[in-house]
CSV table of N, CA, C and O in Angstrom, one decimal:
chain,number,residue,atom,x,y,z
A,1,MET,N,0.8,-1.6,-0.1
A,1,MET,CA,0.2,0.1,0.0
A,1,MET,C,0.9,1.4,0.0
A,1,MET,O,1.9,1.2,0.4
A,2,CYS,N,0.3,2.3,-0.3
A,2,CYS,CA,1.1,3.6,-0.8
A,2,CYS,C,0.5,4.6,0.3
A,2,CYS,O,1.0,5.7,0.0
A,3,GLU,N,0.3,4.3,1.2
A,3,GLU,CA,-0.4,5.7,2.2
A,3,GLU,C,1.3,6.1,2.8
A,3,GLU,O,2.2,5.3,2.7
A,4,ALA,N,0.9,7.2,3.6
A,4,ALA,CA,2.2,7.8,3.7
A,4,ALA,C,2.1,8.1,5.5
A,4,ALA,O,0.7,8.3,6.2
A,5,THR,N,3.1,8.4,6.0
A,5,THR,CA,3.0,8.9,7.2
A,5,THR,C,2.7,10.5,7.2
A,5,THR,O,3.9,11.3,6.6
A,6,ALA,N,2.4,11.4,8.0
A,6,ALA,CA,2.2,12.4,8.2
A,6,ALA,C,2.7,13.3,9.2
A,6,ALA,O,2.5,13.0,10.4
A,7,TYR,N,3.6,14.1,9.5
A,7,TYR,CA,4.4,14.9,10.2
A,7,TYR,C,4.1,16.3,10.4
A,7,TYR,O,3.9,17.2,9.2
A,8,ILE,N,4.3,16.9,11.5
A,8,ILE,CA,4.5,18.2,11.3
A,8,ILE,C,5.9,18.9,11.6
A,8,ILE,O,6.1,18.5,12.8
A,9,ALA,N,6.2,20.0,11.0
A,9,ALA,CA,7.7,20.1,11.4
A,9,ALA,C,7.7,21.4,12.4
A,9,ALA,O,6.4,22.3,12.6
A,10,LYS,N,8.1,21.3,13.6
A,10,LYS,CA,8.1,22.2,14.7
A,10,LYS,C,9.2,23.1,14.7
A,10,LYS,O,10.3,23.0,13.6
A,11,SER,N,8.8,24.3,15.4
A,11,SER,CA,10.0,25.5,15.2
A,11,SER,C,11.4,24.9,15.7
A,11,SER,O,12.3,25.6,15.2
A,12,ASP,N,11.9,23.9,16.4
A,12,ASP,CA,12.7,23.5,17.1
A,12,ASP,C,13.7,22.7,16.0
A,12,ASP,O,14.7,22.1,16.4
A,13,GLY,N,12.8,22.5,14.8
A,13,GLY,CA,13.3,21.5,14.0
A,13,GLY,C,13.0,20.1,13.8
A,13,GLY,O,13.2,19.4,13.0
A,14,SER,N,12.4,19.8,14.8
A,14,SER,CA,12.0,18.0,15.5
A,14,SER,C,10.4,18.1,14.4
A,14,SER,O,10.1,19.1,13.9
A,15,GLU,N,10.3,17.2,14.2
A,15,GLU,CA,9.0,16.8,13.5
A,15,GLU,C,8.2,15.6,14.6
A,15,GLU,O,8.6,15.0,14.9
A,16,GLU,N,6.7,16.1,14.6
A,16,GLU,CA,5.7,15.6,15.5
A,16,GLU,C,4.8,14.9,14.6
A,16,GLU,O,4.5,15.3,13.4
A,17,LEU,N,4.6,13.4,15.0
A,17,LEU,CA,3.6,12.6,14.1
A,17,LEU,C,2.5,13.0,14.0
A,17,LEU,O,1.9,13.4,15.1
A,18,LEU,N,1.5,13.2,12.9
A,18,LEU,CA,0.3,13.6,12.9
A,18,LEU,C,-0.8,12.4,12.8
A,18,LEU,O,-1.5,12.4,13.7
A,19,LEU,N,-0.3,12.0,11.5
A,19,LEU,CA,-1.1,10.5,11.5
A,19,LEU,C,-0.5,9.5,10.6
A,19,LEU,O,0.1,9.9,9.8
A,20,GLU,N,-0.7,8.4,10.8
A,20,GLU,CA,0.0,7.5,10.2
A,20,GLU,C,-0.7,6.6,9.0
A,20,GLU,O,-2.2,7.2,9.1
A,21,ASP,N,-0.6,5.9,8.0
A,21,ASP,CA,-1.3,5.5,7.2
A,21,ASP,C,-2.1,6.3,6.3
A,21,ASP,O,-3.6,6.1,6.1
A,22,VAL,N,-1.7,7.7,6.0
A,22,VAL,CA,-2.6,8.6,5.3
A,22,VAL,C,-3.1,8.0,3.7
A,22,VAL,O,-1.7,7.9,3.2
A,23,ASP,N,-4.3,8.1,3.6
A,23,ASP,CA,-4.6,8.0,2.0
A,23,ASP,C,-4.8,9.5,1.5
A,23,ASP,O,-4.1,9.9,0.5
A,24,ILE,N,-5.7,10.2,2.2
A,24,ILE,CA,-6.3,11.3,1.4
A,24,ILE,C,-5.9,12.4,2.2
A,24,ILE,O,-5.7,12.6,3.3
A,25,ILE,N,-5.4,13.5,1.2
A,25,ILE,CA,-4.8,15.1,1.6
A,25,ILE,C,-5.8,15.9,0.7
A,25,ILE,O,-5.6,15.7,-0.4
A,26,GLU,N,-6.3,16.6,1.3
A,26,GLU,CA,-7.5,17.4,0.5
A,26,GLU,C,-7.6,19.1,1.5
A,26,GLU,O,-8.4,19.1,2.5
A,27,PRO,N,-7.2,20.0,0.7
A,27,PRO,CA,-7.3,21.1,1.3
A,27,PRO,C,-8.6,21.7,1.2
A,27,PRO,O,-9.2,21.4,0.6
A,28,GLN,N,-9.1,22.4,2.2
A,28,GLN,CA,-10.4,22.9,2.4
A,28,GLN,C,-10.8,24.3,2.2
A,28,GLN,O,-9.6,24.9,1.8
A,29,ASP,N,-11.6,24.7,1.9
A,29,ASP,CA,-11.8,26.2,1.5
A,29,ASP,C,-11.6,26.9,2.8
A,29,ASP,O,-11.3,28.1,2.3
A,30,ASP,N,-11.6,26.7,3.8
A,30,ASP,CA,-11.0,27.6,5.0
A,30,ASP,C,-9.9,27.4,5.3
A,30,ASP,O,-9.3,28.1,6.2
A,31,GLY,N,-9.1,26.8,4.5
A,31,GLY,CA,-7.4,26.7,4.6
A,31,GLY,C,-7.0,25.7,5.4
A,31,GLY,O,-5.7,25.5,5.6
A,32,GLN,N,-7.9,25.0,6.2
A,32,GLN,CA,-7.3,23.9,6.9
A,32,GLN,C,-7.2,22.7,5.7
A,32,GLN,O,-7.5,22.6,4.5
A,33,ILE,N,-6.5,21.7,6.2
A,33,ILE,CA,-6.3,20.3,5.6
A,33,ILE,C,-7.0,19.0,6.1
A,33,ILE,O,-6.4,19.1,7.1
A,34,ARG,N,-7.8,18.4,5.5
A,34,ARG,CA,-8.1,17.2,5.8
A,34,ARG,C,-7.3,15.8,5.4
A,34,ARG,O,-6.9,15.7,4.4
A,35,LEU,N,-7.0,15.1,6.5
A,35,LEU,CA,-6.3,13.9,6.1
A,35,LEU,C,-7.1,12.7,6.8
A,35,LEU,O,-8.0,12.9,7.6
A,36,VAL,N,-7.0,11.7,6.1
A,36,VAL,CA,-7.7,10.8,6.2
A,36,VAL,C,-7.0,9.6,5.8
A,36,VAL,O,-6.3,9.3,5.0
A,37,SER,N,-6.6,8.5,7.0
A,37,SER,CA,-6.1,7.5,6.9
A,37,SER,C,-6.9,6.5,6.0
A,37,SER,O,-8.0,6.4,5.8
A,38,ILE,N,-6.0,5.4,6.1
A,38,ILE,CA,-6.7,4.2,5.2
A,38,ILE,C,-7.8,3.2,6.1
A,38,ILE,O,-8.6,2.6,5.5
A,39,TYR,N,-7.7,3.8,7.4
A,39,TYR,CA,-8.5,3.2,8.1
A,39,TYR,C,-9.9,4.2,8.5
A,39,TYR,O,-10.6,3.6,9.6
A,40,GLY,N,-9.8,5.0,8.0
A,40,GLY,CA,-11.2,6.3,7.9
A,40,GLY,C,-10.9,7.3,9.0
A,40,GLY,O,-11.4,7.8,9.4
A,41,GLU,N,-10.0,6.9,9.7
A,41,GLU,CA,-9.7,7.7,10.7
A,41,GLU,C,-9.1,9.5,10.0
A,41,GLU,O,-8.3,9.4,9.2
A,42,GLN,N,-9.7,10.5,10.7
A,42,GLN,CA,-9.9,11.7,9.9
A,42,GLN,C,-9.1,12.9,11.1
A,42,GLN,O,-9.4,13.0,12.1
A,43,LYS,N,-8.0,13.7,10.2
A,43,LYS,CA,-7.9,14.7,11.2
A,43,LYS,C,-7.9,16.1,9.9
A,43,LYS,O,-7.6,16.0,9.2
A,44,MET,N,-8.3,17.0,10.7
A,44,MET,CA,-8.0,18.6,10.1
A,44,MET,C,-7.2,19.2,10.7
A,44,MET,O,-7.0,19.3,11.9
A,45,ILE,N,-6.1,19.9,9.8
A,45,ILE,CA,-5.0,20.4,10.5
A,45,ILE,C,-5.0,21.9,9.7
A,45,ILE,O,-5.6,22.4,8.7
A,46,ASN,N,-4.6,23.0,10.8
A,46,ASN,CA,-4.5,24.2,10.3
A,46,ASN,C,-2.9,24.1,10.0
A,46,ASN,O,-2.0,24.7,10.6
A,47,ALA,N,-2.4,23.9,8.4
A,47,ALA,CA,-0.9,24.0,8.6
A,47,ALA,C,-1.0,23.8,6.8
A,47,ALA,O,-2.0,23.5,6.3
A,48,GLY,N,0.1,24.1,6.2
A,48,GLY,CA,0.3,24.0,4.8
A,48,GLY,C,1.5,22.7,4.6
A,48,GLY,O,2.2,22.3,5.7
A,49,ILE,N,1.4,22.5,3.2
A,49,ILE,CA,2.5,21.3,3.1
A,49,ILE,C,3.6,22.0,3.1
A,49,ILE,O,4.0,22.9,2.4
A,50,LYS,N,4.8,21.2,3.6
A,50,LYS,CA,6.1,21.9,3.6
A,50,LYS,C,6.9,21.1,2.4
A,50,LYS,O,7.6,21.6,1.8
A,51,SER,N,6.7,19.5,2.3
A,51,SER,CA,7.4,18.4,1.6
A,51,SER,C,6.9,17.4,1.4
A,51,SER,O,6.1,17.2,2.7
A,52,MET,N,7.1,16.7,0.8
A,52,MET,CA,6.2,15.4,0.2
A,52,MET,C,7.1,14.7,-0.6
A,52,MET,O,7.4,14.8,-1.4
A,53,SER,N,7.4,13.3,0.2
A,53,SER,CA,8.1,12.1,-0.7
A,53,SER,C,7.2,11.1,-0.7
A,53,SER,O,7.1,10.5,0.4
A,54,LEU,N,6.5,10.7,-2.0
A,54,LEU,CA,5.5,9.7,-2.0
A,54,LEU,C,6.4,8.4,-1.8
A,54,LEU,O,5.9,7.4,-1.4
A,55,VAL,N,7.6,8.6,-2.6
A,55,VAL,CA,8.5,7.1,-2.5
A,55,VAL,C,8.9,6.8,-1.2
A,55,VAL,O,9.1,5.3,-0.4
A,56,ASN,N,9.4,7.8,-0.2
A,56,ASN,CA,9.7,7.8,1.3
A,56,ASN,C,8.4,7.7,2.1
A,56,ASN,O,8.6,7.4,3.4
A,57,HIS,N,7.3,7.8,1.7
A,57,HIS,CA,5.9,7.7,2.3
A,57,HIS,C,5.9,8.6,3.5
A,57,HIS,O,5.3,8.4,4.4
A,58,ARG,N,6.4,10.0,3.1
A,58,ARG,CA,6.3,10.9,3.9
A,58,ARG,C,5.8,12.2,3.5
A,58,ARG,O,6.0,12.6,2.4
A,59,VAL,N,5.2,12.7,4.2
A,59,VAL,CA,4.3,14.4,4.5
A,59,VAL,C,4.6,14.9,5.3
A,59,VAL,O,4.2,14.5,6.4
A,60,VAL,N,5.3,16.1,5.2
A,60,VAL,CA,5.4,17.0,6.6
A,60,VAL,C,4.6,18.5,5.9
A,60,VAL,O,4.9,18.9,5.0
A,61,PHE,N,3.9,18.7,7.0
A,61,PHE,CA,3.3,19.8,7.3
A,61,PHE,C,4.1,21.0,8.0
A,61,PHE,O,4.6,20.9,8.4
A,62,ALA,N,3.9,22.4,7.6
A,62,ALA,CA,4.4,23.5,8.3
A,62,ALA,C,3.0,24.2,9.1
A,62,ALA,O,2.2,24.6,8.3
A,63,SER,N,3.2,24.3,10.4
A,63,SER,CA,2.1,25.2,10.8
A,63,SER,C,1.9,26.7,10.2
A,63,SER,O,2.5,27.0,9.7
A,64,ALA,N,0.5,26.8,9.9
A,64,ALA,CA,-0.2,27.8,8.9
A,64,ALA,C,0.3,29.3,9.6
A,64,ALA,O,0.7,29.3,10.9
B,1,MET,N,6.3,0.5,-6.1
B,1,MET,CA,6.8,2.2,-5.9
B,1,MET,C,5.4,2.8,-5.8
B,1,MET,O,4.6,2.4,-6.2
B,2,CYS,N,5.6,3.9,-4.9
B,2,CYS,CA,4.4,4.4,-4.5
B,2,CYS,C,4.4,6.0,-5.4
B,2,CYS,O,3.5,6.6,-4.6
B,3,GLU,N,5.0,6.3,-6.0
B,3,GLU,CA,4.7,7.5,-6.8
B,3,GLU,C,3.5,7.7,-7.3
B,3,GLU,O,2.9,6.9,-7.4
B,4,ALA,N,2.9,8.8,-8.0
B,4,ALA,CA,1.6,9.1,-8.3
B,4,ALA,C,1.7,9.7,-9.7
B,4,ALA,O,2.7,10.3,-9.9
B,5,THR,N,0.4,10.0,-10.0
B,5,THR,CA,0.4,10.6,-11.5
B,5,THR,C,-0.1,12.2,-10.8
B,5,THR,O,-1.4,12.1,-10.3
B,6,ALA,N,0.3,13.1,-11.4
B,6,ALA,CA,-0.3,14.6,-11.1
B,6,ALA,C,-0.8,15.0,-12.1
B,6,ALA,O,-0.5,14.7,-13.7
B,7,TYR,N,-2.5,15.5,-12.0
B,7,TYR,CA,-3.3,16.1,-13.2
B,7,TYR,C,-3.7,17.3,-12.4
B,7,TYR,O,-3.4,17.9,-11.5
B,8,ILE,N,-3.9,18.3,-13.9
B,8,ILE,CA,-4.4,19.5,-13.6
B,8,ILE,C,-6.0,19.6,-13.8
B,8,ILE,O,-6.0,18.9,-15.0
B,9,ALA,N,-6.9,20.0,-12.8
B,9,ALA,CA,-7.8,20.1,-12.8
B,9,ALA,C,-8.8,20.8,-13.7
B,9,ALA,O,-8.1,22.2,-13.5
B,10,LYS,N,-9.0,21.0,-14.9
B,10,LYS,CA,-9.7,22.4,-16.0
B,10,LYS,C,-11.1,22.6,-15.7
B,10,LYS,O,-11.9,22.1,-14.8
B,11,SER,N,-11.1,23.9,-16.1
B,11,SER,CA,-12.3,24.6,-15.8
B,11,SER,C,-13.7,23.8,-16.4
B,11,SER,O,-14.7,23.6,-16.0
B,12,ASP,N,-13.7,23.1,-17.6
B,12,ASP,CA,-14.7,22.4,-18.2
B,12,ASP,C,-15.0,21.1,-17.2
B,12,ASP,O,-15.7,19.8,-17.7
B,13,GLY,N,-13.8,20.7,-16.2
B,13,GLY,CA,-14.1,19.6,-15.3
B,13,GLY,C,-13.3,18.3,-15.8
B,13,GLY,O,-13.0,17.2,-15.1
B,14,SER,N,-13.0,18.5,-16.6
B,14,SER,CA,-11.8,17.6,-17.2
B,14,SER,C,-10.4,17.7,-16.4
B,14,SER,O,-10.1,18.6,-15.9
B,15,GLU,N,-9.4,16.4,-16.6
B,15,GLU,CA,-8.3,16.6,-15.9
B,15,GLU,C,-7.1,16.7,-16.8
B,15,GLU,O,-7.1,15.5,-17.9
B,16,GLU,N,-5.9,16.9,-16.8
B,16,GLU,CA,-4.8,17.0,-17.8
B,16,GLU,C,-3.5,16.5,-17.4
B,16,GLU,O,-3.4,16.9,-16.4
B,17,LEU,N,-3.0,15.9,-17.8
B,17,LEU,CA,-1.9,15.1,-17.3
B,17,LEU,C,-0.9,16.2,-17.1
B,17,LEU,O,-0.2,16.6,-18.1
B,18,LEU,N,-0.4,16.1,-15.8
B,18,LEU,CA,1.0,17.1,-15.6
B,18,LEU,C,2.2,16.5,-15.7
B,18,LEU,O,3.3,17.0,-16.5
B,19,LEU,N,2.6,15.0,-14.6
B,19,LEU,CA,3.7,14.6,-15.0
B,19,LEU,C,3.2,13.2,-14.3
B,19,LEU,O,2.6,13.0,-13.0
B,20,GLU,N,3.8,12.4,-14.8
B,20,GLU,CA,3.6,10.6,-14.1
B,20,GLU,C,4.7,10.6,-13.3
B,20,GLU,O,5.9,11.0,-13.3
B,21,ASP,N,4.9,9.4,-12.4
B,21,ASP,CA,5.7,8.9,-11.5
B,21,ASP,C,6.1,9.9,-10.9
B,21,ASP,O,7.4,9.9,-10.5
B,22,VAL,N,5.2,10.7,-10.1
B,22,VAL,CA,6.0,11.8,-9.3
B,22,VAL,C,6.3,11.4,-7.6
B,22,VAL,O,5.5,10.6,-7.2
B,23,ASP,N,7.5,11.7,-7.3
B,23,ASP,CA,7.8,11.2,-6.0
B,23,ASP,C,7.7,12.6,-5.1
B,23,ASP,O,6.9,12.5,-4.0
B,24,ILE,N,8.2,13.7,-5.5
B,24,ILE,CA,8.7,15.1,-4.5
B,24,ILE,C,7.5,15.9,-4.8
B,24,ILE,O,7.3,16.5,-6.2
B,25,ILE,N,6.7,16.7,-3.9
B,25,ILE,CA,5.8,17.6,-4.2
B,25,ILE,C,6.3,18.4,-3.3
B,25,ILE,O,6.4,18.3,-1.9
B,26,GLU,N,6.5,19.8,-3.7
B,26,GLU,CA,7.4,20.8,-2.6
B,26,GLU,C,6.9,22.2,-3.0
B,26,GLU,O,7.4,22.8,-3.8
B,27,PRO,N,5.7,22.7,-2.0
B,27,PRO,CA,5.5,24.1,-2.3
B,27,PRO,C,6.7,25.0,-2.0
B,27,PRO,O,7.5,24.7,-1.3
B,28,GLN,N,6.6,25.9,-3.0
B,28,GLN,CA,8.1,26.8,-3.1
B,28,GLN,C,7.4,28.5,-2.4
B,28,GLN,O,6.4,28.6,-2.4
B,29,ASP,N,8.5,29.2,-2.1
B,29,ASP,CA,8.0,30.3,-1.1
B,29,ASP,C,7.3,31.5,-2.1
B,29,ASP,O,6.9,32.3,-1.7
B,30,ASP,N,7.9,30.9,-3.5
B,30,ASP,CA,7.0,32.0,-4.5
B,30,ASP,C,5.4,31.8,-4.8
B,30,ASP,O,4.8,32.1,-5.9
B,31,GLY,N,5.3,30.7,-4.1
B,31,GLY,CA,3.6,30.0,-4.5
B,31,GLY,C,3.7,29.0,-5.6
B,31,GLY,O,2.5,28.2,-5.5
B,32,GLN,N,4.6,28.8,-6.4
B,32,GLN,CA,5.1,27.8,-7.3
B,32,GLN,C,4.7,26.5,-6.4
B,32,GLN,O,5.2,26.1,-5.3
B,33,ILE,N,4.8,25.3,-7.0
B,33,ILE,CA,5.1,24.0,-6.5
B,33,ILE,C,5.8,23.3,-7.5
B,33,ILE,O,5.7,23.2,-8.7
B,34,ARG,N,6.8,22.7,-6.8
B,34,ARG,CA,8.0,21.9,-7.4
B,34,ARG,C,7.2,20.5,-7.4
B,34,ARG,O,7.2,19.8,-6.5
B,35,LEU,N,7.3,19.9,-9.0
B,35,LEU,CA,7.2,18.2,-8.8
B,35,LEU,C,8.4,17.5,-9.5
B,35,LEU,O,8.9,18.3,-10.4
B,36,VAL,N,9.0,16.6,-8.6
B,36,VAL,CA,10.2,15.9,-9.6
B,36,VAL,C,9.5,14.2,-9.1
B,36,VAL,O,9.0,13.7,-8.4
B,37,SER,N,9.7,13.9,-10.8
B,37,SER,CA,9.7,12.3,-10.6
B,37,SER,C,10.5,11.4,-10.5
B,37,SER,O,11.8,11.9,-10.0
B,38,ILE,N,10.4,10.7,-10.5
B,38,ILE,CA,11.3,9.5,-9.6
B,38,ILE,C,12.4,9.3,-10.7
B,38,ILE,O,13.5,8.7,-10.4
B,39,TYR,N,12.3,9.9,-11.8
B,39,TYR,CA,13.1,9.8,-12.8
B,39,TYR,C,13.8,11.2,-13.1
B,39,TYR,O,15.2,11.6,-14.0
B,40,GLY,N,13.8,12.0,-11.8
B,40,GLY,CA,14.3,13.3,-12.0
B,40,GLY,C,13.8,14.3,-12.9
B,40,GLY,O,14.4,15.5,-13.0
B,41,GLU,N,12.7,14.2,-13.6
B,41,GLU,CA,11.7,15.3,-14.6
B,41,GLU,C,11.5,16.3,-13.5
B,41,GLU,O,11.0,15.7,-12.2
B,42,GLN,N,11.5,17.3,-13.5
B,42,GLN,CA,11.2,18.4,-12.8
B,42,GLN,C,10.2,19.3,-13.3
B,42,GLN,O,10.4,19.7,-14.5
B,43,LYS,N,9.2,19.9,-12.7
B,43,LYS,CA,8.1,20.6,-13.2
B,43,LYS,C,7.7,21.9,-12.4
B,43,LYS,O,7.6,21.1,-11.1
B,44,MET,N,7.7,23.1,-12.3
B,44,MET,CA,7.2,23.8,-11.3
B,44,MET,C,6.0,24.3,-11.9
B,44,MET,O,5.7,24.6,-13.2
B,45,ILE,N,4.8,24.2,-11.2
B,45,ILE,CA,3.7,24.4,-11.6
B,45,ILE,C,2.7,25.7,-10.8
B,45,ILE,O,3.2,25.9,-9.8
B,46,ASN,N,2.0,26.7,-11.4
B,46,ASN,CA,1.2,27.5,-10.4
B,46,ASN,C,0.1,26.9,-10.2
B,46,ASN,O,-1.0,27.3,-11.0
B,47,ALA,N,-0.1,26.3,-9.2
B,47,ALA,CA,-1.3,25.8,-8.9
B,47,ALA,C,-1.5,25.5,-7.5
B,47,ALA,O,-0.5,25.2,-6.9
B,48,GLY,N,-2.8,25.0,-6.8
B,48,GLY,CA,-2.6,24.6,-5.4
B,48,GLY,C,-3.2,22.8,-5.5
B,48,GLY,O,-3.8,22.7,-6.4
B,49,ILE,N,-2.8,22.4,-4.4
B,49,ILE,CA,-3.3,20.9,-4.6
B,49,ILE,C,-4.9,21.3,-4.4
B,49,ILE,O,-5.3,21.8,-3.5
B,50,LYS,N,-5.6,20.2,-4.9
B,50,LYS,CA,-6.7,20.2,-4.8
B,50,LYS,C,-7.5,19.0,-4.2
B,50,LYS,O,-8.1,18.9,-3.1
B,51,SER,N,-6.6,17.8,-4.3
B,51,SER,CA,-7.2,16.4,-3.5
B,51,SER,C,-6.0,15.5,-4.0
B,51,SER,O,-5.2,15.7,-5.1
B,52,MET,N,-5.5,14.4,-3.1
B,52,MET,CA,-4.9,13.8,-3.2
B,52,MET,C,-5.1,12.3,-2.6
B,52,MET,O,-5.7,12.3,-1.7
B,53,SER,N,-4.9,11.4,-3.4
B,53,SER,CA,-5.2,9.7,-2.6
B,53,SER,C,-4.0,9.1,-2.7
B,53,SER,O,-3.8,8.7,-4.2
B,54,LEU,N,-3.0,8.9,-1.8
B,54,LEU,CA,-1.8,7.8,-2.1
B,54,LEU,C,-2.2,6.6,-2.6
B,54,LEU,O,-1.2,6.3,-3.2
B,55,VAL,N,-3.4,6.0,-1.9
B,55,VAL,CA,-3.8,4.9,-2.7
B,55,VAL,C,-3.9,4.6,-3.8
B,55,VAL,O,-3.6,3.7,-4.3
B,56,ASN,N,-4.5,5.6,-4.6
B,56,ASN,CA,-4.8,5.6,-6.0
B,56,ASN,C,-3.8,6.1,-6.5
B,56,ASN,O,-4.3,6.4,-7.9
B,57,HIS,N,-2.7,6.8,-5.8
B,57,HIS,CA,-1.5,7.4,-6.6
B,57,HIS,C,-1.9,8.5,-7.5
B,57,HIS,O,-1.8,8.3,-8.8
B,58,ARG,N,-2.9,9.5,-7.2
B,58,ARG,CA,-3.4,10.7,-8.0
B,58,ARG,C,-3.3,11.6,-7.0
B,58,ARG,O,-3.4,11.8,-5.6
B,59,VAL,N,-2.8,12.8,-7.8
B,59,VAL,CA,-2.6,14.1,-7.3
B,59,VAL,C,-3.4,14.7,-8.0
B,59,VAL,O,-3.2,15.1,-9.5
B,60,VAL,N,-4.3,15.9,-7.7
B,60,VAL,CA,-4.9,16.5,-8.7
B,60,VAL,C,-4.6,18.2,-8.3
B,60,VAL,O,-4.8,18.4,-6.9
B,61,PHE,N,-4.5,18.9,-9.0
B,61,PHE,CA,-4.2,20.6,-8.9
B,61,PHE,C,-5.3,21.0,-9.2
B,61,PHE,O,-5.8,20.9,-10.3
B,62,ALA,N,-5.3,22.4,-8.9
B,62,ALA,CA,-6.3,23.3,-9.2
B,62,ALA,C,-5.6,24.6,-9.6
B,62,ALA,O,-4.7,24.8,-8.8
B,63,SER,N,-5.5,25.2,-10.7
B,63,SER,CA,-4.9,26.6,-11.1
B,63,SER,C,-4.9,27.6,-10.2
B,63,SER,O,-5.9,27.8,-9.3
B,64,ALA,N,-4.1,28.2,-9.8
B,64,ALA,CA,-3.9,29.2,-8.6
B,64,ALA,C,-4.6,30.5,-9.2
B,64,ALA,O,-4.8,30.9,-10.3
C-alpha cells in the first residue's frame, strides 16, 4: 500500500507525528487540510504542506 | 513503488496530465509547486493542491 505518514515540522526543527497510514490529503476552503487514513481516521489541521516524498511515504506539514 | 500521477483540473471538469511517476511535491516560497518524478524530471506549476489519494496514486492540482 502506498499510504504515507504525516508529520508536522516544529520550530525547534523536530517533527511530530500527525497521522499514520494517510491516504487522502485534501485542502479545504477554510484553509485547513483534511487528512484521512486508510482506516478512516480523519484529522483537520491548520497547516500547509512543506514537503512530500511519496517514495519515502512522508508528508511534512508546516504550521500555517 | 508509490509514486503518483499528477493532473491539473480544468474549468470544463476534465483533468489534464501534468507529470507521471511523481515522487516529490514541494511548495515554493513564491507560491509555485515543484514536482519531481522518480526519473528526476522536474516541473514547476502555478497551482494549488485540490485533492490527493496516495492509495490511488493520484494528485490533482487546481490552477492558482
